[in-house]
Amino acid sequence: MQALKVLGVSSLPLRNLELRGAFDLKWLSSQLIPISRGLEALTLYKSLPLPEISSLKALHLRGFRLSPDQLAKILPSCTGSLKAFTYEATDVTSLHIDELYNWQVQASDVVRHLEKHCTSLESLHLDLRIRAFMSRDTKIDPMPHLDTFTVLQELFLNSDAVYNTQSLEFPDDKSLTNFLPPSITSLTLVEPDFPPPPERLQKGLSGLANLRREQGRFPRLKRVTCDVKKIFDESHTKDLLSQVGIGLEYKEFPRSDWAYNRERLVASPFITSLSIDDEDLPTAWL
């Protein structure tokens, strides 16, 4: 901030700020954020220490591996009331999902750290798709209940945040509805590299339709969007939801590292030698 003071700059009218590129972003954030008192939306492409930002309404984290510890250091800077939170795990690769248990946030981590904003958060976008060489998801924590998020309307999740090896003990028709908040209006589910069987999600959507019909649950839900093609092979699931006023739409969500015609990754000696206990993880992962 001293550098800007020398130039006579004591405040900036910034409402949206995106920090990325080859600059010293830590220095840049320390200069710009404190004098941007009306800052409402911040986008980061790496984990940075942040000053307190009481005015912030939307925080977007993209393009880097975010650990639970990093998230725990970033979110306390948001001292006001967040309305939107986004995390996209672009360009993250691992042998399998379990490999990153201590190094990559799960949906449960994010929900826990956002609890402070449960009465203000309206949009939660968690794109945790990573490129993986093999299927192994035994360490995905259960999706927490979102009942306390009283104004949450839009939710974007990986399907394996709900349907994974750990959740096999729960009925598939209840796993989806078990955590959704009453305020939900739009639900989006995307497949990971090694997705759960589509039949599990079909049962979940059928359970959602039944709860709406029999108990009037989720009265504001208007749309479910997913990229699971198998669900659209026949119209049964779509018809069930339509009968209770919920639209079901197919849509793809490509990213720079995520094409829908992508090929499977082939394991290399370097990747297969990694384990969760490795201290020499690639710098890009840290």
Coordinates of C-alpha atoms in Angstrom, one line a residue:
M1 CA 0.0 0.0 0.0
Q2 CA 3.0 2.3 0.6
A3 CA 3.7 2.3 -3.2
L4 CA 0.3 3.6 -4.0
K5 CA 0.3 6.2 -1.2
V6 CA 3.5 7.6 -2.8
L7 CA 1.5 8.1 -5.9
G8 CA -1.3 9.8 -4.0
V9 CA -3.7 6.9 -4.4
S10 CA -5.7 6.2 -1.2
S11 CA -8.7 4.4 -2.6
L12 CA -9.8 2.5 -5.7
P13 CA -13.4 2.2 -7.0
L14 CA -12.9 -1.6 -7.7
R15 CA -15.9 -3.8 -7.3
N16 CA -14.5 -6.8 -9.2
L17 CA -10.9 -8.0 -9.0
E18 CA -9.1 -10.9 -10.7
L19 CA -5.6 -11.8 -9.6
R20 CA -3.7 -14.1 -12.0
G21 CA -0.5 -14.1 -14.1
A22 CA 3.2 -13.8 -13.5
F23 CA 3.1 -10.8 -11.1
D24 CA 3.9 -11.0 -7.5
L25 CA 0.3 -11.6 -6.6
K26 CA 0.9 -11.6 -2.9
W27 CA 2.3 -8.1 -3.1
L28 CA -0.3 -7.0 -5.5
S29 CA -3.2 -8.2 -3.3
S30 CA -1.7 -6.5 -0.3
Q31 CA -1.6 -3.2 -2.3
L32 CA -5.0 -3.3 -4.0
I33 CA -7.4 -5.0 -1.7
P34 CA -7.1 -2.7 1.4
I35 CA -7.9 0.4 -0.6
S36 CA -10.7 -1.2 -2.6
R37 CA -13.3 -0.7 0.1
G38 CA -16.2 -1.5 -2.1
L39 CA -14.8 -4.8 -3.5
E40 CA -17.6 -7.3 -4.0
A41 CA -16.2 -10.0 -6.2
L42 CA -12.7 -11.5 -6.0
T43 CA -11.2 -14.2 -8.3
L44 CA -8.0 -16.0 -7.4
Y45 CA -5.9 -18.4 -9.5
K46 CA -3.6 -19.4 -6.7
S47 CA -3.8 -19.5 -2.9
L48 CA -2.9 -16.1 -1.4
P49 CA -2.9 -14.6 2.0
L50 CA -5.6 -12.0 2.1
P51 CA -6.5 -9.0 4.3
E52 CA -9.9 -8.7 5.8
I53 CA -12.5 -7.9 3.1
S54 CA -15.8 -7.0 4.8
S55 CA -17.5 -5.9 1.6
L56 CA -16.9 -9.2 -0.4
K57 CA -20.0 -10.9 -1.7
A58 CA -18.5 -13.4 -4.1
L59 CA -15.2 -15.4 -3.9
H60 CA -14.1 -17.5 -6.9
L61 CA -11.1 -19.8 -6.7
R62 CA -10.0 -21.4 -10.0
G63 CA -7.1 -23.2 -11.7
F64 CA -5.2 -24.6 -8.7
R65 CA -5.2 -27.4 -6.2
L66 CA -6.8 -26.1 -3.0
S67 CA -5.9 -27.9 0.2
P68 CA -8.1 -27.9 3.3
D69 CA -5.4 -25.9 5.1
Q70 CA -5.3 -23.3 2.3
L71 CA -9.1 -22.9 2.4
A72 CA -9.0 -22.5 6.2
K73 CA -6.6 -19.6 5.7
I74 CA -8.5 -17.9 2.9
L75 CA -12.1 -17.9 4.1
P76 CA -11.6 -16.0 7.4
S77 CA -10.6 -13.0 5.4
C78 CA -14.2 -12.8 4.2
T79 CA -15.5 -11.0 7.3
G80 CA -18.8 -9.9 5.7
S81 CA -21.6 -12.0 4.2
L82 CA -20.7 -14.1 1.2
K83 CA -23.4 -14.7 -1.3
A84 CA -21.5 -16.8 -3.8
F85 CA -18.5 -19.2 -3.5
T86 CA -16.9 -21.0 -6.5
Y87 CA -14.0 -23.5 -6.6
E88 CA -12.9 -25.2 -9.8
A89 CA -10.1 -27.7 -9.6
T90 CA -8.7 -27.1 -13.1
D91 CA -5.5 -28.7 -14.1
V92 CA -5.3 -31.1 -11.1
T93 CA -4.1 -34.6 -11.9
S94 CA -3.6 -37.6 -9.6
L95 CA -3.3 -41.4 -9.6
H96 CA -6.8 -41.5 -8.1
I97 CA -9.1 -39.4 -5.9
D98 CA -7.9 -41.0 -2.6
E99 CA -4.3 -39.9 -3.5
L100 CA -5.3 -36.3 -2.8
Y101 CA -7.2 -36.9 0.5
N102 CA -4.9 -34.5 2.5
W103 CA -4.0 -32.3 -0.4
Q104 CA -7.3 -31.4 -2.1
V105 CA -10.5 -30.1 -0.6
Q106 CA -13.7 -32.2 -0.7
A107 CA -17.2 -30.8 -0.8
S108 CA -17.5 -31.6 2.9
D109 CA -14.5 -29.4 3.7
V110 CA -15.9 -26.4 1.8
V111 CA -19.3 -26.7 3.4
R112 CA -17.8 -26.8 6.9
H113 CA -15.7 -23.7 6.3
L114 CA -18.6 -21.8 4.8
E115 CA -20.9 -22.4 7.8
K116 CA -20.3 -18.9 9.0
H117 CA -22.0 -17.7 5.8
C118 CA -25.0 -20.1 6.0
T119 CA -27.6 -17.3 6.3
S120 CA -26.3 -15.4 3.3
L121 CA -24.8 -17.9 0.8
E122 CA -27.1 -18.2 -2.3
S123 CA -24.8 -19.9 -4.7
L124 CA -22.3 -22.8 -4.2
H125 CA -20.3 -24.0 -7.2
L126 CA -17.9 -26.9 -6.4
D127 CA -16.3 -28.3 -9.6
L128 CA -14.0 -30.9 -8.1
R129 CA -13.4 -32.9 -11.3
I130 CA -9.7 -34.0 -11.5
R131 CA -7.9 -36.1 -14.1
A132 CA -7.3 -39.5 -12.6
F133 CA -5.5 -42.7 -13.9
M134 CA -7.7 -45.1 -12.0
S135 CA -10.9 -45.5 -10.0
R136 CA -10.5 -45.3 -6.2
D137 CA -12.8 -43.2 -4.0
T138 CA -12.9 -44.8 -0.6
K139 CA -11.9 -41.6 1.2
I140 CA -14.7 -39.2 0.1
D141 CA -16.4 -37.9 3.2
P142 CA -20.2 -37.9 3.3
M143 CA -21.9 -34.8 1.9
P144 CA -23.0 -32.7 4.9
H145 CA -26.6 -31.6 5.4
L146 CA -27.2 -28.1 4.0
D147 CA -30.4 -27.4 6.1
T148 CA -28.6 -24.5 7.9
F149 CA -27.9 -22.8 4.6
T150 CA -31.3 -21.1 4.6
V151 CA -31.0 -19.1 1.4
L152 CA -28.9 -21.4 -0.8
Q153 CA -30.5 -21.5 -4.2
E154 CA -28.0 -22.8 -6.7
L155 CA -25.8 -25.8 -6.1
F156 CA -23.1 -27.3 -8.5
L157 CA -21.5 -30.6 -7.4
N158 CA -19.7 -33.7 -8.7
S159 CA -21.9 -36.7 -8.7
D160 CA -19.3 -38.6 -6.7
A161 CA -19.7 -36.2 -3.8
V162 CA -23.0 -37.9 -3.3
Y163 CA -22.6 -41.4 -4.9
N164 CA -19.2 -43.0 -4.0
T165 CA -17.8 -46.1 -2.4
Q166 CA -18.4 -44.7 1.1
S167 CA -22.1 -44.0 0.5
L168 CA -23.0 -47.5 -0.6
E169 CA -24.5 -48.2 2.8
F170 CA -27.2 -45.5 2.3
P171 CA -30.2 -46.0 0.0
D172 CA -29.5 -44.4 -3.4
D173 CA -33.0 -43.0 -3.5
K174 CA -32.4 -41.0 -0.3
S175 CA -28.7 -40.0 -0.7
L176 CA -29.4 -37.0 -2.9
T177 CA -32.4 -35.6 -0.9
N178 CA -30.8 -36.2 2.4
F179 CA -28.6 -33.1 2.3
L180 CA -30.4 -30.6 0.0
P181 CA -31.7 -27.4 1.6
P182 CA -35.4 -26.5 1.4
S183 CA -34.4 -23.3 -0.4
I184 CA -32.8 -25.0 -3.4
T185 CA -34.0 -23.8 -6.8
S186 CA -31.3 -25.2 -9.2
L187 CA -29.2 -28.4 -8.8
T188 CA -26.3 -29.3 -11.2
L189 CA -24.4 -32.6 -11.1
V190 CA -21.3 -33.4 -13.2
E191 CA -19.5 -36.7 -13.6
P192 CA -15.8 -37.2 -12.5
D193 CA -13.3 -39.1 -14.6
F194 CA -14.5 -42.4 -13.0
P195 CA -18.2 -41.7 -12.4
P196 CA -20.5 -43.8 -10.2
P197 CA -23.0 -46.0 -12.0
P198 CA -25.7 -43.8 -13.6
E199 CA -28.4 -46.0 -12.0
R200 CA -27.5 -44.6 -8.6
L201 CA -28.2 -41.1 -9.7
Q202 CA -31.4 -42.2 -11.5
K203 CA -32.6 -43.6 -8.2
G204 CA -31.7 -40.4 -6.4
L205 CA -33.7 -38.3 -8.9
S206 CA -36.7 -40.7 -8.6
G207 CA -36.5 -40.3 -4.9
L208 CA -36.4 -36.5 -5.3
A209 CA -39.6 -36.6 -7.5
N210 CA -41.4 -38.9 -4.9
L211 CA -40.6 -36.6 -2.0
R212 CA -41.8 -33.6 -4.0
R213 CA -45.0 -35.4 -4.8
E214 CA -45.8 -37.1 -1.5
Q215 CA -44.4 -34.5 1.0
G216 CA -44.1 -31.3 -0.9
R217 CA -40.3 -31.2 -0.2
F218 CA -38.1 -28.7 -2.1
P219 CA -41.0 -26.6 -3.3
R220 CA -38.7 -24.0 -5.0
L221 CA -36.7 -26.5 -7.0
K222 CA -37.3 -25.8 -10.7
R223 CA -34.3 -27.4 -12.5
V224 CA -31.9 -30.3 -12.3
T225 CA -29.0 -30.2 -14.8
C226 CA -26.5 -33.0 -15.4
D227 CA -24.0 -34.3 -18.0
V228 CA -24.8 -38.0 -17.4
K229 CA -25.9 -39.1 -20.9
K230 CA -27.2 -42.5 -19.8
I231 CA -30.0 -40.9 -17.8
F232 CA -31.4 -39.4 -21.1
D233 CA -31.4 -42.7 -23.0
E234 CA -35.0 -43.0 -22.0
S235 CA -37.5 -40.5 -20.7
H236 CA -38.7 -42.2 -17.5
T237 CA -36.6 -40.1 -15.1
K238 CA -37.3 -36.8 -16.9
D239 CA -41.0 -37.6 -17.0
L240 CA -41.1 -38.3 -13.2
L241 CA -39.5 -34.9 -12.5
S242 CA -41.6 -33.1 -15.0
Q243 CA -44.8 -34.4 -13.3
V244 CA -43.8 -32.6 -10.1
G245 CA -42.7 -29.4 -11.8
I246 CA -39.0 -30.0 -12.0
G247 CA -37.2 -29.8 -15.4
L248 CA -34.3 -32.2 -16.2
E249 CA -31.7 -30.9 -18.7
Y250 CA -28.6 -32.4 -20.2
K251 CA -25.7 -30.0 -20.5
E252 CA -21.9 -30.3 -20.7
F253 CA -19.5 -28.3 -18.7
P254 CA -16.1 -28.3 -20.5
R255 CA -13.0 -26.7 -19.1
S256 CA -9.5 -26.1 -20.5
D257 CA -8.4 -29.5 -19.1
W258 CA -11.8 -31.2 -19.4
A259 CA -13.1 -32.1 -22.9
Y260 CA -16.0 -34.5 -23.2
N261 CA -14.2 -36.5 -25.9
R262 CA -11.1 -36.8 -23.7
E263 CA -9.1 -40.1 -23.6
R264 CA -8.3 -42.0 -20.5
L265 CA -5.0 -41.2 -18.9
V266 CA -2.4 -43.9 -19.1
A267 CA -0.4 -44.4 -15.9
S268 CA 3.3 -43.6 -16.1
P269 CA 6.1 -44.8 -13.8
F270 CA 6.3 -41.3 -12.3
I271 CA 2.6 -41.1 -11.4
T272 CA 2.3 -44.7 -10.1
S273 CA 5.2 -44.1 -7.7
L274 CA 3.4 -41.4 -5.9
S275 CA 1.6 -42.0 -2.7
I276 CA -0.2 -39.8 -0.2
D277 CA 2.9 -39.9 2.0
D278 CA 5.2 -38.4 -0.6
E279 CA 7.0 -35.3 0.5
D280 CA 8.2 -34.5 -3.0
L281 CA 4.9 -33.7 -4.7
P282 CA 5.2 -31.7 -7.9
T283 CA 5.5 -28.0 -7.2
A284 CA 2.4 -27.3 -9.2
W285 CA 0.4 -29.3 -6.7
L286 CA 1.6 -27.2 -3.7

